[in-house]
């Protein structure tokens, strides 16, 4: 019986796809250096925008050694509006203080507290 058993490979153990004819994307190796002399090499895609600074594994900031980094363009994004900002667009602070006083009076009256 053992000579007739099926043999195969485990699912997911190996890829059945070959790497013949596959070319990896073009890359560039960029060097950064921190103030204390630590050097960091980072690999980017050839068409990637290279940042002017990079953090080392030690958490230090390293600057680009060769080449020219593309500076971050200023964005025209609106500043983040908080709930308070949106509330102030609808009501003045005086109105809000009056509403708060009214609500506190109602709450105290419902609890039976003295005003």
CSV table of N, CA and C in Angstrom, one decimal, residues 30-100:
chain,number,residue,atom,x,y,z
A,30,UNK,N,21.4,55.7,-1.5
A,30,UNK,CA,21.7,57.1,-1.1
A,30,UNK,C,22.4,57.0,0.3
A,31,UNK,N,23.3,58.0,0.5
A,31,UNK,CA,24.1,58.0,1.7
A,31,UNK,C,23.7,59.2,2.6
A,32,UNK,N,23.5,59.0,3.9
A,32,UNK,CA,23.3,60.0,4.8
A,32,UNK,C,24.3,60.0,5.9
A,33,UNK,N,24.6,61.1,6.5
A,33,UNK,CA,25.6,61.1,7.6
A,33,UNK,C,25.2,62.1,8.7
A,34,UNK,N,25.3,61.6,9.9
A,34,UNK,CA,24.9,62.4,11.1
A,34,UNK,C,26.0,63.2,11.5
A,35,UNK,N,25.8,64.1,12.5
A,35,UNK,CA,26.8,65.1,12.9
A,35,UNK,C,28.0,64.4,13.6
A,36,UNK,N,27.7,63.2,14.2
A,36,UNK,CA,28.8,62.5,14.9
A,36,UNK,C,29.5,61.6,14.0
A,37,UNK,N,29.2,61.6,12.7
A,37,UNK,CA,29.9,60.8,11.7
A,37,UNK,C,29.3,59.4,11.3
A,38,UNK,N,28.2,59.1,12.0
A,38,UNK,CA,27.5,57.8,11.7
A,38,UNK,C,26.9,57.9,10.2
A,39,UNK,N,27.2,56.9,9.5
A,39,UNK,CA,26.8,56.8,8.1
A,39,UNK,C,25.6,55.9,7.9
A,40,UNK,N,24.7,56.2,7.1
A,40,UNK,CA,23.5,55.4,6.9
A,40,UNK,C,23.3,55.3,5.3
A,41,UNK,N,23.1,54.1,4.8
A,41,UNK,CA,22.8,53.9,3.4
A,41,UNK,C,21.4,53.4,3.3
A,42,UNK,N,20.6,54.1,2.4
A,42,UNK,CA,19.2,53.8,2.2
A,42,UNK,C,19.0,53.5,0.7
A,43,UNK,N,18.2,52.5,0.4
A,43,UNK,CA,17.9,52.2,-1.0
A,43,UNK,C,16.5,52.7,-1.4
A,44,UNK,N,16.4,53.5,-2.4
A,44,UNK,CA,15.2,54.1,-2.9
A,44,UNK,C,15.0,53.6,-4.3
A,45,UNK,N,13.7,53.7,-4.8
A,45,UNK,CA,13.4,53.5,-6.2
A,45,UNK,C,14.1,54.6,-7.0
A,46,UNK,N,14.4,54.4,-8.2
A,46,UNK,CA,15.1,55.4,-9.1
A,46,UNK,C,14.3,56.7,-9.2
A,47,UNK,N,13.0,56.5,-9.3
A,47,UNK,CA,12.1,57.7,-9.5
A,47,UNK,C,11.6,58.3,-8.2
A,48,UNK,N,12.0,57.8,-7.1
A,48,UNK,CA,11.6,58.3,-5.8
A,48,UNK,C,12.1,59.7,-5.5
A,49,UNK,N,11.4,60.5,-4.7
A,49,UNK,CA,11.9,61.8,-4.2
A,49,UNK,C,12.7,61.5,-3.0
A,50,UNK,N,14.0,62.0,-3.0
A,50,UNK,CA,14.9,61.7,-1.9
A,50,UNK,C,14.7,62.8,-0.8
A,51,UNK,N,14.5,62.4,0.4
A,51,UNK,CA,14.4,63.4,1.5
A,51,UNK,C,15.7,63.9,1.9
A,52,UNK,N,15.8,65.2,2.4
A,52,UNK,CA,17.0,65.8,2.8
A,52,UNK,C,17.6,65.2,4.1
A,53,UNK,N,16.7,64.7,4.9
A,53,UNK,CA,17.2,64.1,6.2
A,53,UNK,C,16.6,62.7,6.4
A,54,UNK,N,17.3,62.0,7.2
A,54,UNK,CA,16.8,60.6,7.5
A,54,UNK,C,17.2,60.3,9.0
A,55,UNK,N,16.3,59.6,9.7
A,55,UNK,CA,16.6,59.2,11.1
A,55,UNK,C,17.4,57.9,11.1
A,56,UNK,N,18.5,57.9,11.9
A,56,UNK,CA,19.3,56.7,12.0
A,56,UNK,C,18.6,55.7,13.0
A,57,UNK,N,19.2,54.5,13.1
A,57,UNK,CA,18.6,53.6,14.0
A,57,UNK,C,18.7,54.0,15.5
A,58,UNK,N,19.7,54.9,15.7
A,58,UNK,CA,19.9,55.4,17.1
A,58,UNK,C,19.0,56.6,17.3
A,59,UNK,N,18.2,57.0,16.3
A,59,UNK,CA,17.3,58.2,16.5
A,59,UNK,C,17.9,59.5,16.2
A,60,UNK,N,19.1,59.5,15.6
A,60,UNK,CA,19.8,60.8,15.3
A,60,UNK,C,19.4,61.2,13.9
A,61,UNK,N,19.4,62.5,13.6
A,61,UNK,CA,19.1,63.0,12.3
A,61,UNK,C,20.3,63.0,11.4
A,62,UNK,N,20.2,62.4,10.3
A,62,UNK,CA,21.4,62.4,9.4
A,62,UNK,C,21.0,63.2,8.1
A,63,UNK,N,22.0,63.9,7.5
A,63,UNK,CA,21.8,64.7,6.3
A,63,UNK,C,22.3,64.0,5.1
A,64,UNK,N,21.7,64.3,4.0
A,64,UNK,CA,22.1,63.8,2.7
A,64,UNK,C,23.5,64.2,2.4
A,65,UNK,N,24.4,63.2,1.9
A,65,UNK,CA,25.8,63.5,1.7
A,65,UNK,C,26.0,64.0,0.2
A,66,UNK,N,25.5,63.2,-0.7
A,66,UNK,CA,25.7,63.6,-2.1
A,66,UNK,C,24.4,63.8,-2.8
A,67,UNK,N,24.3,64.6,-3.8
A,67,UNK,CA,23.1,64.8,-4.5
A,67,UNK,C,22.2,65.9,-3.9
A,68,UNK,N,21.2,66.2,-4.6
A,68,UNK,CA,20.3,67.2,-4.1
A,68,UNK,C,18.9,66.7,-3.7
A,69,UNK,N,18.5,67.0,-2.6
A,69,UNK,CA,17.2,66.6,-2.1
A,69,UNK,C,16.2,67.5,-2.5
A,70,UNK,N,15.0,67.0,-2.7
A,70,UNK,CA,13.9,67.8,-3.1
A,70,UNK,C,13.2,68.3,-1.8
A,71,UNK,N,13.2,69.7,-1.7
A,71,UNK,CA,12.6,70.3,-0.5
A,71,UNK,C,11.1,70.1,-0.5
A,72,UNK,N,10.5,69.9,0.7
A,72,UNK,CA,9.1,69.8,0.8
A,72,UNK,C,8.4,71.0,0.3
A,73,UNK,N,7.4,70.8,-0.6
A,73,UNK,CA,6.7,72.0,-1.1
A,73,UNK,C,5.6,72.4,-0.1
A,74,UNK,N,5.5,73.7,0.1
A,74,UNK,CA,4.4,74.1,1.0
A,74,UNK,C,3.0,73.7,0.5
A,75,UNK,N,2.3,73.1,1.4
A,75,UNK,CA,0.9,72.7,0.9
A,75,UNK,C,-0.1,73.8,1.3
A,76,UNK,N,-1.1,73.9,0.5
A,76,UNK,CA,-2.2,74.8,0.8
A,76,UNK,C,-3.3,74.2,1.5
A,77,UNK,N,-3.0,73.4,2.5
A,77,UNK,CA,-4.1,72.7,3.2
A,77,UNK,C,-4.7,73.6,4.2
A,78,UNK,N,-6.0,73.5,4.5
A,78,UNK,CA,-6.6,74.3,5.5
A,78,UNK,C,-6.2,73.8,6.8
A,79,UNK,N,-6.1,74.7,7.8
A,79,UNK,CA,-5.7,74.2,9.2
A,79,UNK,C,-6.9,73.4,9.7
A,80,UNK,N,-6.5,72.5,10.6
A,80,UNK,CA,-7.5,71.6,11.2
A,80,UNK,C,-8.4,72.4,12.1
A,81,UNK,N,-9.7,72.2,11.9
A,81,UNK,CA,-10.7,72.9,12.7
A,81,UNK,C,-11.2,72.0,13.8
A,82,UNK,N,-11.1,72.5,15.0
A,82,UNK,CA,-11.6,71.7,16.2
A,82,UNK,C,-13.1,71.9,16.4
A,83,UNK,N,-13.6,71.1,17.3
A,83,UNK,CA,-15.1,71.3,17.7
A,83,UNK,C,-15.3,72.7,18.2
A,84,UNK,N,-14.3,73.2,19.0
A,84,UNK,CA,-14.5,74.5,19.6
A,84,UNK,C,-14.5,75.6,18.6
A,85,UNK,N,-13.6,75.5,17.5
A,85,UNK,CA,-13.6,76.4,16.4
A,85,UNK,C,-15.0,76.5,15.7
A,86,UNK,N,-15.5,75.3,15.5
A,86,UNK,CA,-16.8,75.2,14.8
A,86,UNK,C,-17.9,75.8,15.6
A,87,UNK,N,-17.9,75.6,16.9
A,87,UNK,CA,-18.9,76.1,17.9
A,87,UNK,C,-18.8,77.6,17.9
A,88,UNK,N,-17.6,78.2,17.9
A,88,UNK,CA,-17.4,79.6,17.9
A,88,UNK,C,-17.9,80.3,16.6
A,89,UNK,N,-17.9,79.5,15.5
A,89,UNK,CA,-18.5,80.0,14.3
A,89,UNK,C,-20.0,80.3,14.4
A,90,UNK,N,-20.6,79.5,15.2
A,90,UNK,CA,-22.1,79.6,15.3
A,90,UNK,C,-22.5,80.5,16.5
A,91,UNK,N,-21.8,80.6,17.6
A,91,UNK,CA,-22.2,81.3,18.7
A,91,UNK,C,-21.0,82.1,19.3
A,92,UNK,N,-21.3,83.2,20.0
A,92,UNK,CA,-20.3,84.0,20.7
A,92,UNK,C,-20.0,83.4,22.0
A,93,UNK,N,-18.9,83.8,22.7
A,93,UNK,CA,-18.6,83.2,24.0
A,93,UNK,C,-19.6,83.7,25.0
A,94,UNK,N,-20.2,84.9,24.9
A,94,UNK,CA,-21.2,85.4,25.8
A,94,UNK,C,-22.4,84.5,25.7
A,95,UNK,N,-22.8,84.2,24.5
A,95,UNK,CA,-24.0,83.3,24.3
A,95,UNK,C,-23.8,81.9,25.0
A,96,UNK,N,-22.6,81.4,24.8
A,96,UNK,CA,-22.3,80.1,25.4
A,96,UNK,C,-22.3,80.1,26.9
A,97,UNK,N,-21.8,81.2,27.5
A,97,UNK,CA,-21.8,81.3,28.9
A,97,UNK,C,-23.2,81.4,29.4
A,98,UNK,N,-24.1,82.1,28.7
A,98,UNK,CA,-25.5,82.2,29.2
A,98,UNK,C,-26.2,80.9,29.1
A,99,UNK,N,-25.9,80.1,28.0
A,99,UNK,CA,-26.5,78.8,27.8
A,99,UNK,C,-26.1,77.9,28.9
A,100,UNK,N,-24.8,77.9,29.2
A,100,UNK,CA,-24.2,77.1,30.3
A,100,UNK,C,-24.9,77.4,31.6
